[in-house]
């Protein structure tokens, strides 16, 4: 068995002291502060360590933190250790280290009130700043435009249009009131304008249909039907009217005369219907209508219209002597004078012609007994209705 000598004991004690030396240096600052390190060992602009003990408790209060006393803070706690001491000293135990939250509050307690810490954290690069788009831009379109740049001009233009429109409407209403014009007179002018061109623009089958139906148009409400057998070329009024009738209608002015001849279903009666297009305006036509009604010009036998006897037709013998009943009217809504004259198809002469209104009363005359008054009135009424419908359609298209 080997026995250690006195030298071996000294060597062992020296090694133990070397092993305990680091721990002794760690405990030494708490027992006796070491001398301050030289100025060259300090790190400039380094943040101080987080305080411990009473300083941490004081930083938790919202008021201004009190200044630590000399007993609470030692020079060793406020100064940064040298690199040699940092390397040699072991990490303190977990029980002695303050919590992370307390450390941040303690650091914040050392800043001045209202100060903002702008020190970048470890590993942070340059700050990245994002600016929001201005609120004055309209981002709904591809090309951004200022809202105020187009909104104000459009509002101003809309207001100007409204003012101009109201001014035009007010002017039209005022002018109509001052001149005494009405909606009816405007409609009359429109009807008179379009009617003047109908005589050469409307097909003849529309003015004088090939067949006319007369439900209830005969004596006693019997049905009638008529077939067109001849159409006269359009002409003036001098040859188609008796001189006395032409003189009575002269105030209207003859623009053109259209005529056609019809035969009844039994082919025993023939009727000539005519449309005289006048040059007069609404006032002149109104005055003529009143004169015809008041003076009874439509009931005078010397003012009967003439017939249209077409050669080679059933009406070739239908002349002035065969006229038995007639009707004549001035249209109230168009510059047109319509008439119709009827007689026998066999060429017999009428000894006592009568107006259609009288022949329809059922007297003992030949025109009344044969229904010639119903023939003239029935054909004239249906041609007038067709003409009014044609005028109305022309007004819509105008």
mmCIF file of C-alpha atoms in Angstrom:
data_model
loop_
_atom_site.group_PDB
_atom_site.id
_atom_site.type_symbol
_atom_site.label_atom_id
_atom_site.label_comp_id
_atom_site.label_asym_id
_atom_site.label_seq_id
_atom_site.Cartn_x
_atom_site.Cartn_y
_atom_site.Cartn_z
ATOM 1 C CA UNK A 1 0.000 0.000 0.000
ATOM 2 C CA UNK A 2 1.332 3.368 -1.008
ATOM 3 C CA UNK A 3 1.455 6.159 1.532
ATOM 4 C CA UNK A 4 1.271 9.662 0.259
ATOM 5 C CA UNK A 5 4.034 11.875 1.364
ATOM 6 C CA UNK A 6 3.809 15.466 2.538
ATOM 7 C CA UNK A 7 4.431 16.707 -0.981
ATOM 8 C CA UNK A 8 1.457 14.859 -2.349
ATOM 9 C CA UNK A 9 -0.869 16.496 0.178
ATOM 10 C CA UNK A 10 0.292 19.961 -0.836
ATOM 11 C CA UNK A 11 -0.284 19.257 -4.486
ATOM 12 C CA UNK A 12 -3.822 18.058 -3.816
ATOM 13 C CA UNK A 13 -4.661 21.146 -1.799
ATOM 14 C CA UNK A 14 -3.346 23.366 -4.564
ATOM 15 C CA UNK A 15 -5.514 21.622 -7.134
ATOM 16 C CA UNK A 16 -8.631 21.995 -4.950
ATOM 17 C CA UNK A 17 -7.920 25.699 -4.539
ATOM 18 C CA UNK A 18 -7.598 26.048 -8.297
ATOM 19 C CA UNK A 19 -10.953 24.328 -8.768
ATOM 20 C CA UNK A 20 -12.684 26.535 -6.187
ATOM 21 C CA UNK A 21 -11.144 29.737 -7.411
ATOM 22 C CA UNK A 22 -13.949 30.610 -9.877
ATOM 23 C CA UNK A 23 -16.590 30.179 -7.206
ATOM 24 C CA UNK A 24 -14.675 32.339 -4.842
ATOM 25 C CA UNK A 25 -14.449 35.111 -7.432
ATOM 26 C CA UNK A 26 -18.247 34.965 -7.974
ATOM 27 C CA UNK A 27 -18.951 35.299 -4.244
ATOM 28 C CA UNK A 28 -16.396 37.964 -3.734
ATOM 29 C CA UNK A 29 -18.457 40.937 -5.193
ATOM 30 C CA UNK A 30 -21.252 40.317 -2.662
ATOM 31 C CA UNK A 31 -18.834 40.255 0.266
ATOM 32 C CA UNK A 32 -16.391 42.977 -0.795
ATOM 33 C CA UNK A 33 -16.560 45.010 -4.008
ATOM 34 C CA UNK A 34 -13.507 44.607 -6.193
ATOM 35 C CA UNK A 35 -11.637 47.632 -7.438
ATOM 36 C CA UNK A 36 -13.167 49.233 -10.560
ATOM 37 C CA UNK A 37 -11.775 48.001 -13.859
ATOM 38 C CA UNK A 38 -9.711 50.323 -15.980
ATOM 39 C CA UNK A 39 -11.471 52.743 -18.370
ATOM 40 C CA UNK A 40 -10.317 50.756 -21.389
ATOM 41 C CA UNK A 41 -12.350 47.732 -20.236
ATOM 42 C CA UNK A 42 -15.754 49.591 -20.425
ATOM 43 C CA UNK A 43 -18.008 49.105 -23.412
ATOM 44 C CA UNK A 44 -19.344 52.434 -24.715
ATOM 45 C CA UNK A 45 -23.073 52.935 -25.324
ATOM 46 C CA UNK A 46 -23.919 49.525 -23.818
ATOM 47 C CA UNK A 47 -27.286 49.245 -22.090
ATOM 48 C CA UNK A 48 -27.151 48.634 -18.329
ATOM 49 C CA UNK A 49 -28.143 45.370 -16.781
ATOM 50 C CA UNK A 50 -31.641 44.938 -15.446
ATOM 51 C CA UNK A 51 -31.844 45.793 -11.746
ATOM 52 C CA UNK A 52 -32.677 43.181 -9.191
ATOM 53 C CA UNK A 53 -34.178 43.098 -5.759
ATOM 54 C CA UNK A 54 -35.898 46.245 -4.527
ATOM 55 C CA UNK A 55 -35.354 48.068 -7.835
ATOM 56 C CA UNK A 56 -37.512 45.525 -9.703
ATOM 57 C CA UNK A 57 -40.329 45.940 -7.187
ATOM 58 C CA UNK A 58 -40.143 49.698 -7.454
ATOM 59 C CA UNK A 59 -40.379 49.617 -11.265
ATOM 60 C CA UNK A 60 -43.745 47.808 -11.114
ATOM 61 C CA UNK A 61 -45.459 50.909 -9.707
ATOM 62 C CA UNK A 62 -46.973 53.355 -12.294
ATOM 63 C CA UNK A 63 -45.552 56.412 -10.563
ATOM 64 C CA UNK A 64 -42.099 57.817 -11.234
ATOM 65 C CA UNK A 65 -39.623 55.226 -9.955
ATOM 66 C CA UNK A 66 -37.620 56.311 -6.877
ATOM 67 C CA UNK A 67 -33.887 56.575 -6.979
ATOM 68 C CA UNK A 68 -32.217 53.411 -5.619
ATOM 69 C CA UNK A 69 -30.201 53.809 -2.464
ATOM 70 C CA UNK A 70 -26.579 53.067 -2.087
ATOM 71 C CA UNK A 71 -27.381 49.829 -0.271
ATOM 72 C CA UNK A 72 -29.692 48.623 -3.059
ATOM 73 C CA UNK A 73 -27.334 49.269 -5.964
ATOM 74 C CA UNK A 74 -23.655 48.505 -5.763
ATOM 75 C CA UNK A 75 -20.954 49.459 -8.195
ATOM 76 C CA UNK A 76 -20.676 45.816 -9.188
ATOM 77 C CA UNK A 77 -24.318 45.738 -10.284
ATOM 78 C CA UNK A 78 -24.115 48.827 -12.497
ATOM 79 C CA UNK A 79 -20.848 48.147 -14.249
ATOM 80 C CA UNK A 80 -20.281 45.695 -17.071
ATOM 81 C CA UNK A 81 -17.800 42.887 -16.303
ATOM 82 C CA UNK A 82 -14.692 42.493 -18.365
ATOM 83 C CA UNK A 83 -14.483 39.834 -21.042
ATOM 84 C CA UNK A 84 -12.234 37.728 -18.828
ATOM 85 C CA UNK A 85 -14.735 37.796 -15.991
ATOM 86 C CA UNK A 86 -17.631 37.027 -18.336
ATOM 87 C CA UNK A 87 -15.824 34.039 -19.731
ATOM 88 C CA UNK A 88 -14.661 32.706 -16.421
ATOM 89 C CA UNK A 89 -17.800 33.328 -14.392
ATOM 90 C CA UNK A 90 -20.482 30.646 -14.585
ATOM 91 C CA UNK A 91 -24.134 31.490 -15.442
ATOM 92 C CA UNK A 92 -26.150 32.303 -12.301
ATOM 93 C CA UNK A 93 -28.783 29.903 -11.132
ATOM 94 C CA UNK A 94 -32.368 30.130 -12.405
ATOM 95 C CA UNK A 95 -33.638 31.083 -8.947
ATOM 96 C CA UNK A 96 -31.407 34.171 -8.790
ATOM 97 C CA UNK A 97 -32.385 35.509 -12.340
ATOM 98 C CA UNK A 98 -35.411 37.839 -12.458
ATOM 99 C CA UNK A 99 -38.390 36.886 -14.681
ATOM 100 C CA UNK A 100 -38.508 38.098 -18.296
ATOM 101 C CA UNK A 101 -41.535 40.338 -17.701
ATOM 102 C CA UNK A 102 -39.954 41.944 -14.633
ATOM 103 C CA UNK A 103 -36.774 42.551 -16.595
ATOM 104 C CA UNK A 104 -38.643 44.459 -19.345
ATOM 105 C CA UNK A 105 -40.578 46.502 -16.782
ATOM 106 C CA UNK A 106 -37.417 47.310 -14.945
ATOM 107 C CA UNK A 107 -35.778 48.497 -18.154
ATOM 108 C CA UNK A 108 -38.822 50.640 -18.996
ATOM 109 C CA UNK A 109 -38.762 52.151 -15.495
ATOM 110 C CA UNK A 110 -35.323 53.642 -16.154
ATOM 111 C CA UNK A 111 -36.520 55.603 -19.209
ATOM 112 C CA UNK A 112 -37.843 59.094 -18.874
ATOM 113 C CA UNK A 113 -41.590 59.605 -18.842
ATOM 114 C CA UNK A 114 -42.913 59.950 -22.421
ATOM 115 C CA UNK A 115 -39.728 58.584 -24.039
ATOM 116 C CA UNK A 116 -40.005 56.080 -26.877
ATOM 117 C CA UNK A 117 -37.459 53.314 -27.322
ATOM 118 C CA UNK A 118 -36.399 53.398 -30.974
ATOM 119 C CA UNK A 119 -33.431 51.064 -30.496
ATOM 120 C CA UNK A 120 -33.687 48.244 -33.062
ATOM 121 C CA UNK A 121 -33.824 44.771 -31.668
ATOM 122 C CA UNK A 122 -31.198 42.148 -32.322
ATOM 123 C CA UNK A 123 -31.213 40.870 -35.906
ATOM 124 C CA UNK A 124 -33.545 43.645 -37.157
ATOM 125 C CA UNK A 125 -32.710 45.249 -40.486
ATOM 126 C CA UNK A 126 -33.781 48.597 -41.873
ATOM 127 C CA UNK A 127 -37.348 49.555 -40.970
ATOM 128 C CA UNK A 128 -39.944 48.937 -43.763
ATOM 129 C CA UNK A 129 -42.523 51.706 -44.085
ATOM 130 C CA UNK A 130 -45.806 51.270 -46.057
ATOM 131 C CA UNK A 131 -47.842 54.330 -46.994
ATOM 132 C CA UNK A 132 -51.599 53.953 -47.602
ATOM 133 C CA UNK A 133 -53.039 55.406 -50.876
ATOM 134 C CA UNK A 134 -54.516 58.896 -50.526
ATOM 135 C CA UNK A 135 -58.264 59.055 -49.812
ATOM 136 C CA UNK A 136 -58.871 61.495 -52.702
ATOM 137 C CA UNK A 137 -58.403 58.825 -55.395
ATOM 138 C CA UNK A 138 -61.087 56.604 -56.934
ATOM 139 C CA UNK A 139 -59.545 53.140 -56.988
ATOM 140 C CA UNK A 140 -62.451 51.378 -58.723
ATOM 141 C CA UNK A 141 -61.170 52.103 -62.216
ATOM 142 C CA UNK A 142 -58.001 51.043 -63.942
ATOM 143 C CA UNK A 143 -56.699 54.550 -64.126
ATOM 144 C CA UNK A 144 -56.880 56.395 -60.845
ATOM 145 C CA UNK A 145 -58.421 59.835 -61.068
ATOM 146 C CA UNK A 146 -59.137 62.459 -58.512
ATOM 147 C CA UNK A 147 -62.767 62.310 -57.428
ATOM 148 C CA UNK A 148 -63.100 66.058 -57.209
ATOM 149 C CA UNK A 149 -61.640 66.544 -60.704
ATOM 150 C CA UNK A 150 -64.680 65.019 -62.468
ATOM 151 C CA UNK A 151 -67.475 65.232 -59.885
ATOM 152 C CA UNK A 152 -67.678 69.013 -59.739
ATOM 153 C CA UNK A 153 -67.859 69.616 -63.548
ATOM 154 C CA UNK A 154 -70.560 66.975 -63.970
ATOM 155 C CA UNK A 155 -72.676 68.388 -61.181
ATOM 156 C CA UNK A 156 -72.367 71.847 -62.703
ATOM 157 C CA UNK A 157 -73.327 70.552 -66.176
ATOM 158 C CA UNK A 158 -76.381 68.723 -64.795
ATOM 159 C CA UNK A 159 -77.519 71.841 -62.970
ATOM 160 C CA UNK A 160 -77.123 73.938 -66.126
ATOM 161 C CA UNK A 161 -79.146 71.446 -68.190
ATOM 162 C CA UNK A 162 -81.918 71.467 -65.586
ATOM 163 C CA UNK A 163 -82.081 75.258 -65.624
ATOM 164 C CA UNK A 164 -82.196 75.385 -69.436
ATOM 165 C CA UNK A 165 -84.875 72.673 -69.594
ATOM 166 C CA UNK A 166 -87.096 74.431 -67.071
ATOM 167 C CA UNK A 167 -86.660 77.681 -68.966
ATOM 168 C CA UNK A 168 -87.720 76.093 -72.263
ATOM 169 C CA UNK A 169 -90.759 74.450 -70.713
ATOM 170 C CA UNK A 170 -91.789 77.680 -68.994
ATOM 171 C CA UNK A 171 -91.362 79.633 -72.227
ATOM 172 C CA UNK A 172 -93.468 77.179 -74.198
ATOM 173 C CA UNK A 173 -96.266 77.237 -71.615
ATOM 174 C CA UNK A 174 -96.204 81.029 -71.429
ATOM 175 C CA UNK A 175 -96.238 81.414 -75.216
ATOM 176 C CA UNK A 176 -99.131 78.996 -75.551
ATOM 177 C CA UNK A 177 -101.083 80.901 -72.900
ATOM 178 C CA UNK A 178 -100.389 84.291 -74.484
ATOM 179 C CA UNK A 179 -101.365 83.208 -78.001
ATOM 180 C CA UNK A 180 -104.435 81.287 -76.820
ATOM 181 C CA UNK A 181 -103.339 78.046 -78.474
ATOM 182 C CA UNK A 182 -104.704 74.755 -77.188
ATOM 183 C CA UNK A 183 -103.951 71.094 -77.637
ATOM 184 C CA UNK A 184 -106.879 70.779 -80.022
ATOM 185 C CA UNK A 185 -105.550 73.447 -82.384
ATOM 186 C CA UNK A 186 -102.146 71.764 -82.402
ATOM 187 C CA UNK A 187 -103.805 68.477 -83.319
ATOM 188 C CA UNK A 188 -105.790 70.240 -86.094
ATOM 189 C CA UNK A 189 -102.625 71.665 -87.608
ATOM 190 C CA UNK A 190 -101.018 68.243 -87.579
ATOM 191 C CA UNK A 191 -104.058 66.623 -89.221
ATOM 192 C CA UNK A 192 -104.284 69.328 -91.864
ATOM 193 C CA UNK A 193 -100.580 69.040 -92.655
ATOM 194 C CA UNK A 194 -100.607 65.289 -93.205
ATOM 195 C CA UNK A 195 -103.956 65.199 -95.053
ATOM 196 C CA UNK A 196 -102.717 67.434 -97.853
ATOM 197 C CA UNK A 197 -100.321 64.700 -99.025
ATOM 198 C CA UNK A 198 -102.644 61.720 -98.672
ATOM 199 C CA UNK A 199 -104.288 62.002 -102.070
ATOM 200 C CA UNK A 200 -101.086 60.926 -103.897
ATOM 201 C CA UNK A 201 -99.367 58.818 -101.211
ATOM 202 C CA UNK A 202 -102.136 56.488 -99.980
ATOM 203 C CA UNK A 203 -103.078 53.463 -102.149
ATOM 204 C CA UNK A 204 -106.475 53.697 -103.824
ATOM 205 C CA UNK A 205 -107.584 50.422 -102.220
ATOM 206 C CA UNK A 206 -107.227 52.067 -98.852
ATOM 207 C CA UNK A 207 -109.234 55.156 -99.731
ATOM 208 C CA UNK A 208 -111.806 53.216 -101.791
ATOM 209 C CA UNK A 209 -111.746 49.551 -100.708
ATOM 210 C CA UNK A 210 -112.769 47.008 -103.372
ATOM 211 C CA UNK A 211 -115.601 45.827 -101.107
ATOM 212 C CA UNK A 212 -117.579 47.703 -98.469
ATOM 213 C CA UNK A 213 -119.650 45.982 -95.789
ATOM 214 C CA UNK A 214 -122.760 47.780 -94.543
ATOM 215 C CA UNK A 215 -124.152 45.871 -91.584
ATOM 216 C CA UNK A 216 -127.577 47.364 -90.825
ATOM 217 C CA UNK A 217 -127.101 50.088 -93.438
ATOM 218 C CA UNK A 218 -130.176 49.174 -95.536
ATOM 219 C CA UNK A 219 -133.813 50.025 -95.032
ATOM 220 C CA UNK A 220 -135.181 48.606 -91.793
ATOM 221 C CA UNK A 221 -131.646 47.771 -90.578
ATOM 222 C CA UNK A 222 -130.974 45.305 -93.359
ATOM 223 C CA UNK A 223 -127.360 44.475 -94.194
ATOM 224 C CA UNK A 224 -125.817 45.830 -97.346
ATOM 225 C CA UNK A 225 -122.622 45.207 -99.292
ATOM 226 C CA UNK A 226 -121.119 47.095 -102.218
ATOM 227 C CA UNK A 227 -118.484 46.286 -104.817
ATOM 228 C CA UNK A 228 -116.249 48.814 -106.499
ATOM 229 C CA UNK A 229 -116.716 48.802 -110.278
ATOM 230 C CA UNK A 230 -114.706 51.888 -111.373
ATOM 231 C CA UNK A 231 -112.120 54.371 -110.101
ATOM 232 C CA UNK A 232 -111.743 57.792 -111.734
ATOM 233 C CA UNK A 233 -108.311 59.334 -112.295
ATOM 234 C CA UNK A 234 -107.526 62.094 -109.840
ATOM 235 C CA UNK A 235 -108.521 65.449 -111.274
ATOM 236 C CA UNK A 236 -109.528 68.981 -110.488
ATOM 237 C CA UNK A 237 -112.972 69.988 -109.274
ATOM 238 C CA UNK A 238 -114.277 72.092 -112.196
ATOM 239 C CA UNK A 239 -115.410 69.190 -114.402
ATOM 240 C CA UNK A 240 -116.622 66.993 -111.512
ATOM 241 C CA UNK A 241 -118.918 69.551 -109.849
ATOM 242 C CA UNK A 242 -121.815 71.594 -111.105
ATOM 243 C CA UNK A 243 -120.830 75.246 -111.570
ATOM 244 C CA UNK A 244 -123.123 76.335 -108.751
ATOM 245 C CA UNK A 245 -121.723 73.723 -106.322
ATOM 246 C CA UNK A 246 -118.152 74.601 -107.339
ATOM 247 C CA UNK A 247 -118.916 78.251 -106.536
ATOM 248 C CA UNK A 248 -120.301 77.337 -103.098
ATOM 249 C CA UNK A 249 -117.199 75.291 -102.228
ATOM 250 C CA UNK A 250 -114.720 77.797 -103.697
ATOM 251 C CA UNK A 251 -113.725 79.283 -100.242
ATOM 252 C CA UNK A 252 -112.156 75.923 -99.364
ATOM 253 C CA UNK A 253 -109.974 75.815 -102.469
ATOM 254 C CA UNK A 254 -109.863 72.615 -104.488
ATOM 255 C CA UNK A 255 -106.566 70.775 -104.189
ATOM 256 C CA UNK A 256 -107.571 67.439 -105.775
ATOM 257 C CA UNK A 257 -110.670 65.308 -106.330
ATOM 258 C CA UNK A 258 -110.754 61.492 -106.037
ATOM 259 C CA UNK A 259 -113.807 59.439 -107.112
ATOM 260 C CA UNK A 260 -115.004 55.828 -107.357
ATOM 261 C CA UNK A 261 -118.281 54.113 -108.295
ATOM 262 C CA UNK A 262 -119.853 51.130 -106.433
ATOM 263 C CA UNK A 263 -122.706 48.735 -107.231
ATOM 264 C CA UNK A 264 -124.900 46.969 -104.702
ATOM 265 C CA UNK A 265 -125.163 43.180 -104.372
ATOM 266 C CA UNK A 266 -128.262 43.055 -106.600
ATOM 267 C CA UNK A 267 -126.499 45.156 -109.253
ATOM 268 C CA UNK A 268 -129.575 47.358 -109.530
ATOM 269 C CA UNK A 269 -128.141 50.446 -107.835
ATOM 270 C CA UNK A 270 -124.951 52.392 -108.537
ATOM 271 C CA UNK A 271 -123.341 55.045 -106.341
ATOM 272 C CA UNK A 272 -120.475 57.489 -106.982
ATOM 273 C CA UNK A 273 -118.459 58.575 -103.912
ATOM 274 C CA UNK A 274 -115.970 61.453 -103.975
ATOM 275 C CA UNK A 275 -113.299 63.008 -101.703
ATOM 276 C CA UNK A 276 -112.421 66.623 -102.406
ATOM 277 C CA UNK A 277 -109.104 67.597 -100.746
ATOM 278 C CA UNK A 278 -109.169 71.322 -99.927
ATOM 279 C CA UNK A 279 -106.429 73.929 -99.551
ATOM 280 C CA UNK A 280 -108.108 75.811 -96.692
ATOM 281 C CA UNK A 281 -106.925 75.839 -93.096
ATOM 282 C CA UNK A 282 -108.927 74.835 -90.050
ATOM 283 C CA UNK A 283 -110.661 78.200 -89.638
ATOM 284 C CA UNK A 284 -111.780 78.363 -93.293
ATOM 285 C CA UNK A 285 -113.064 74.784 -93.201
ATOM 286 C CA UNK A 286 -114.935 75.479 -89.986
ATOM 287 C CA UNK A 287 -116.608 78.533 -91.546
ATOM 288 C CA UNK A 288 -117.583 76.500 -94.634
ATOM 289 C CA UNK A 289 -119.094 73.727 -92.532
ATOM 290 C CA UNK A 290 -121.195 76.210 -90.592
ATOM 291 C CA UNK A 291 -122.451 77.804 -93.843
ATOM 292 C CA UNK A 292 -123.390 74.457 -95.397
ATOM 293 C CA UNK A 293 -125.333 73.501 -92.288
ATOM 294 C CA UNK A 294 -127.028 76.854 -91.679
ATOM 295 C CA UNK A 295 -127.960 77.550 -95.332
ATOM 296 C CA UNK A 296 -128.861 73.939 -96.134
ATOM 297 C CA UNK A 297 -126.496 73.704 -99.070
ATOM 298 C CA UNK A 298 -126.340 69.937 -98.659
ATOM 299 C CA UNK A 299 -130.116 69.644 -99.284
ATOM 300 C CA UNK A 300 -130.457 71.744 -102.428
ATOM 301 C CA UNK A 301 -131.106 69.784 -105.649
ATOM 302 C CA UNK A 302 -129.279 72.363 -107.737
ATOM 303 C CA UNK A 303 -126.120 71.657 -105.706
ATOM 304 C CA UNK A 304 -126.016 67.874 -106.275
ATOM 305 C CA UNK A 305 -122.565 66.376 -107.045
ATOM 306 C CA UNK A 306 -121.999 64.805 -110.434
ATOM 307 C CA UNK A 307 -121.653 61.048 -111.094
ATOM 308 C CA UNK A 308 -118.742 59.074 -112.551
ATOM 309 C CA UNK A 309 -120.041 56.937 -115.384
ATOM 310 C CA UNK A 310 -117.228 54.621 -116.491
ATOM 311 C CA UNK A 311 -117.557 53.134 -119.942
ATOM 312 C CA UNK A 312 -117.913 49.365 -120.156
ATOM 313 C CA UNK A 313 -119.175 49.075 -116.580
ATOM 314 C CA UNK A 314 -122.559 48.752 -114.940
ATOM 315 C CA UNK A 315 -122.492 52.527 -114.380
ATOM 316 C CA UNK A 316 -121.921 53.592 -117.997
ATOM 317 C CA UNK A 317 -125.498 54.980 -118.189
ATOM 318 C CA UNK A 318 -125.266 56.682 -114.810
ATOM 319 C CA UNK A 319 -125.437 60.384 -115.715
ATOM 320 C CA UNK A 320 -126.820 63.622 -114.311
ATOM 321 C CA UNK A 321 -130.434 62.650 -115.094
ATOM 322 C CA UNK A 322 -130.136 59.386 -113.116
ATOM 323 C CA UNK A 323 -129.165 61.081 -109.847
ATOM 324 C CA UNK A 324 -131.850 60.191 -107.304
ATOM 325 C CA UNK A 325 -130.330 60.725 -103.809
ATOM 326 C CA UNK A 326 -127.190 62.409 -102.500
ATOM 327 C CA UNK A 327 -125.298 63.465 -99.355
ATOM 328 C CA UNK A 328 -122.552 66.048 -98.798
ATOM 329 C CA UNK A 329 -120.505 66.805 -95.648
ATOM 330 C CA UNK A 330 -117.526 68.920 -94.631
ATOM 331 C CA UNK A 331 -115.245 66.904 -92.322
ATOM 332 C CA UNK A 332 -114.661 68.645 -88.973
ATOM 333 C CA UNK A 333 -111.101 67.382 -88.439
ATOM 334 C CA UNK A 334 -109.550 67.402 -91.917
ATOM 335 C CA UNK A 335 -109.567 69.604 -95.050
ATOM 336 C CA UNK A 336 -111.792 67.185 -96.946
ATOM 337 C CA UNK A 337 -115.324 67.390 -98.385
ATOM 338 C CA UNK A 338 -116.967 63.996 -98.859
ATOM 339 C CA UNK A 339 -120.052 63.304 -100.948
ATOM 340 C CA UNK A 340 -121.992 60.455 -102.544
ATOM 341 C CA UNK A 341 -124.774 60.332 -105.189
ATOM 342 C CA UNK A 342 -126.838 57.227 -106.113
ATOM 343 C CA UNK A 343 -129.272 56.139 -108.859
ATOM 344 C CA UNK A 344 -130.611 53.184 -110.802
ATOM 345 C CA UNK A 345 -128.202 51.024 -112.807
ATOM 346 C CA UNK A 346 -130.630 50.535 -115.720
ATOM 347 C CA UNK A 347 -130.334 54.180 -116.719
ATOM 348 C CA UNK A 348 -133.845 55.287 -115.738
ATOM 349 C CA UNK A 349 -134.169 58.971 -114.935
ATOM 350 C CA UNK A 350 -135.063 60.239 -111.485
ATOM 351 C CA UNK A 351 -137.976 62.660 -111.635
ATOM 352 C CA UNK A 352 -137.904 63.733 -107.991
ATOM 353 C CA UNK A 353 -134.389 63.466 -106.459
ATOM 354 C CA UNK A 354 -134.130 63.785 -102.655
ATOM 355 C CA UNK A 355 -131.362 64.322 -100.147
ATOM 356 C CA UNK A 356 -130.321 61.061 -98.492
ATOM 357 C CA UNK A 357 -131.479 62.263 -95.072
ATOM 358 C CA UNK A 358 -135.033 62.756 -96.412
ATOM 359 C CA UNK A 359 -135.086 59.558 -98.484
ATOM 360 C CA UNK A 360 -134.203 57.530 -95.375
ATOM 361 C CA UNK A 361 -137.323 58.701 -93.530
ATOM 362 C CA UNK A 362 -139.520 56.147 -95.347
ATOM 363 C CA UNK A 363 -141.727 58.449 -97.430
ATOM 364 C CA UNK A 364 -143.529 57.457 -100.630
ATOM 365 C CA UNK A 365 -140.924 58.784 -103.074
ATOM 366 C CA UNK A 366 -139.087 56.479 -105.477
ATOM 367 C CA UNK A 367 -135.677 57.098 -103.880
ATOM 368 C CA UNK A 368 -137.068 56.309 -100.448
ATOM 369 C CA UNK A 369 -138.941 53.183 -101.540
ATOM 370 C CA UNK A 370 -135.946 51.800 -103.428
ATOM 371 C CA UNK A 371 -133.472 52.545 -100.637
ATOM 372 C CA UNK A 372 -131.270 54.848 -102.699
ATOM 373 C CA UNK A 373 -130.943 57.224 -99.731
ATOM 374 C CA UNK A 374 -129.518 54.358 -97.633
ATOM 375 C CA UNK A 375 -127.153 53.501 -100.485
ATOM 376 C CA UNK A 376 -125.668 56.995 -100.704
ATOM 377 C CA UNK A 377 -125.444 57.499 -96.940
ATOM 378 C CA UNK A 378 -124.039 54.036 -96.192
ATOM 379 C CA UNK A 379 -121.211 54.244 -98.762
ATOM 380 C CA UNK A 380 -120.272 57.843 -97.841
ATOM 381 C CA UNK A 381 -120.086 57.037 -94.098
ATOM 382 C CA UNK A 382 -117.755 54.052 -94.599
ATOM 383 C CA UNK A 383 -115.414 55.915 -96.917
ATOM 384 C CA UNK A 384 -115.218 58.778 -94.381
ATOM 385 C CA UNK A 385 -114.373 56.362 -91.541
ATOM 386 C CA UNK A 386 -111.592 54.804 -93.575
ATOM 387 C CA UNK A 387 -110.196 58.256 -94.397
ATOM 388 C CA UNK A 388 -110.189 59.315 -90.727
ATOM 389 C CA UNK A 389 -108.312 56.135 -89.782
ATOM 390 C CA UNK A 390 -105.794 56.783 -92.550
ATOM 391 C CA UNK A 391 -105.248 60.345 -91.297
ATOM 392 C CA UNK A 392 -104.770 59.106 -87.718
ATOM 393 C CA UNK A 393 -102.166 56.572 -88.841
ATOM 394 C CA UNK A 394 -100.372 59.256 -90.861
ATOM 395 C CA UNK A 395 -100.256 61.530 -87.790
ATOM 396 C CA UNK A 396 -98.563 58.773 -85.759
ATOM 397 C CA UNK A 397 -95.945 58.226 -88.438
ATOM 398 C CA UNK A 398 -95.297 61.969 -88.899
#
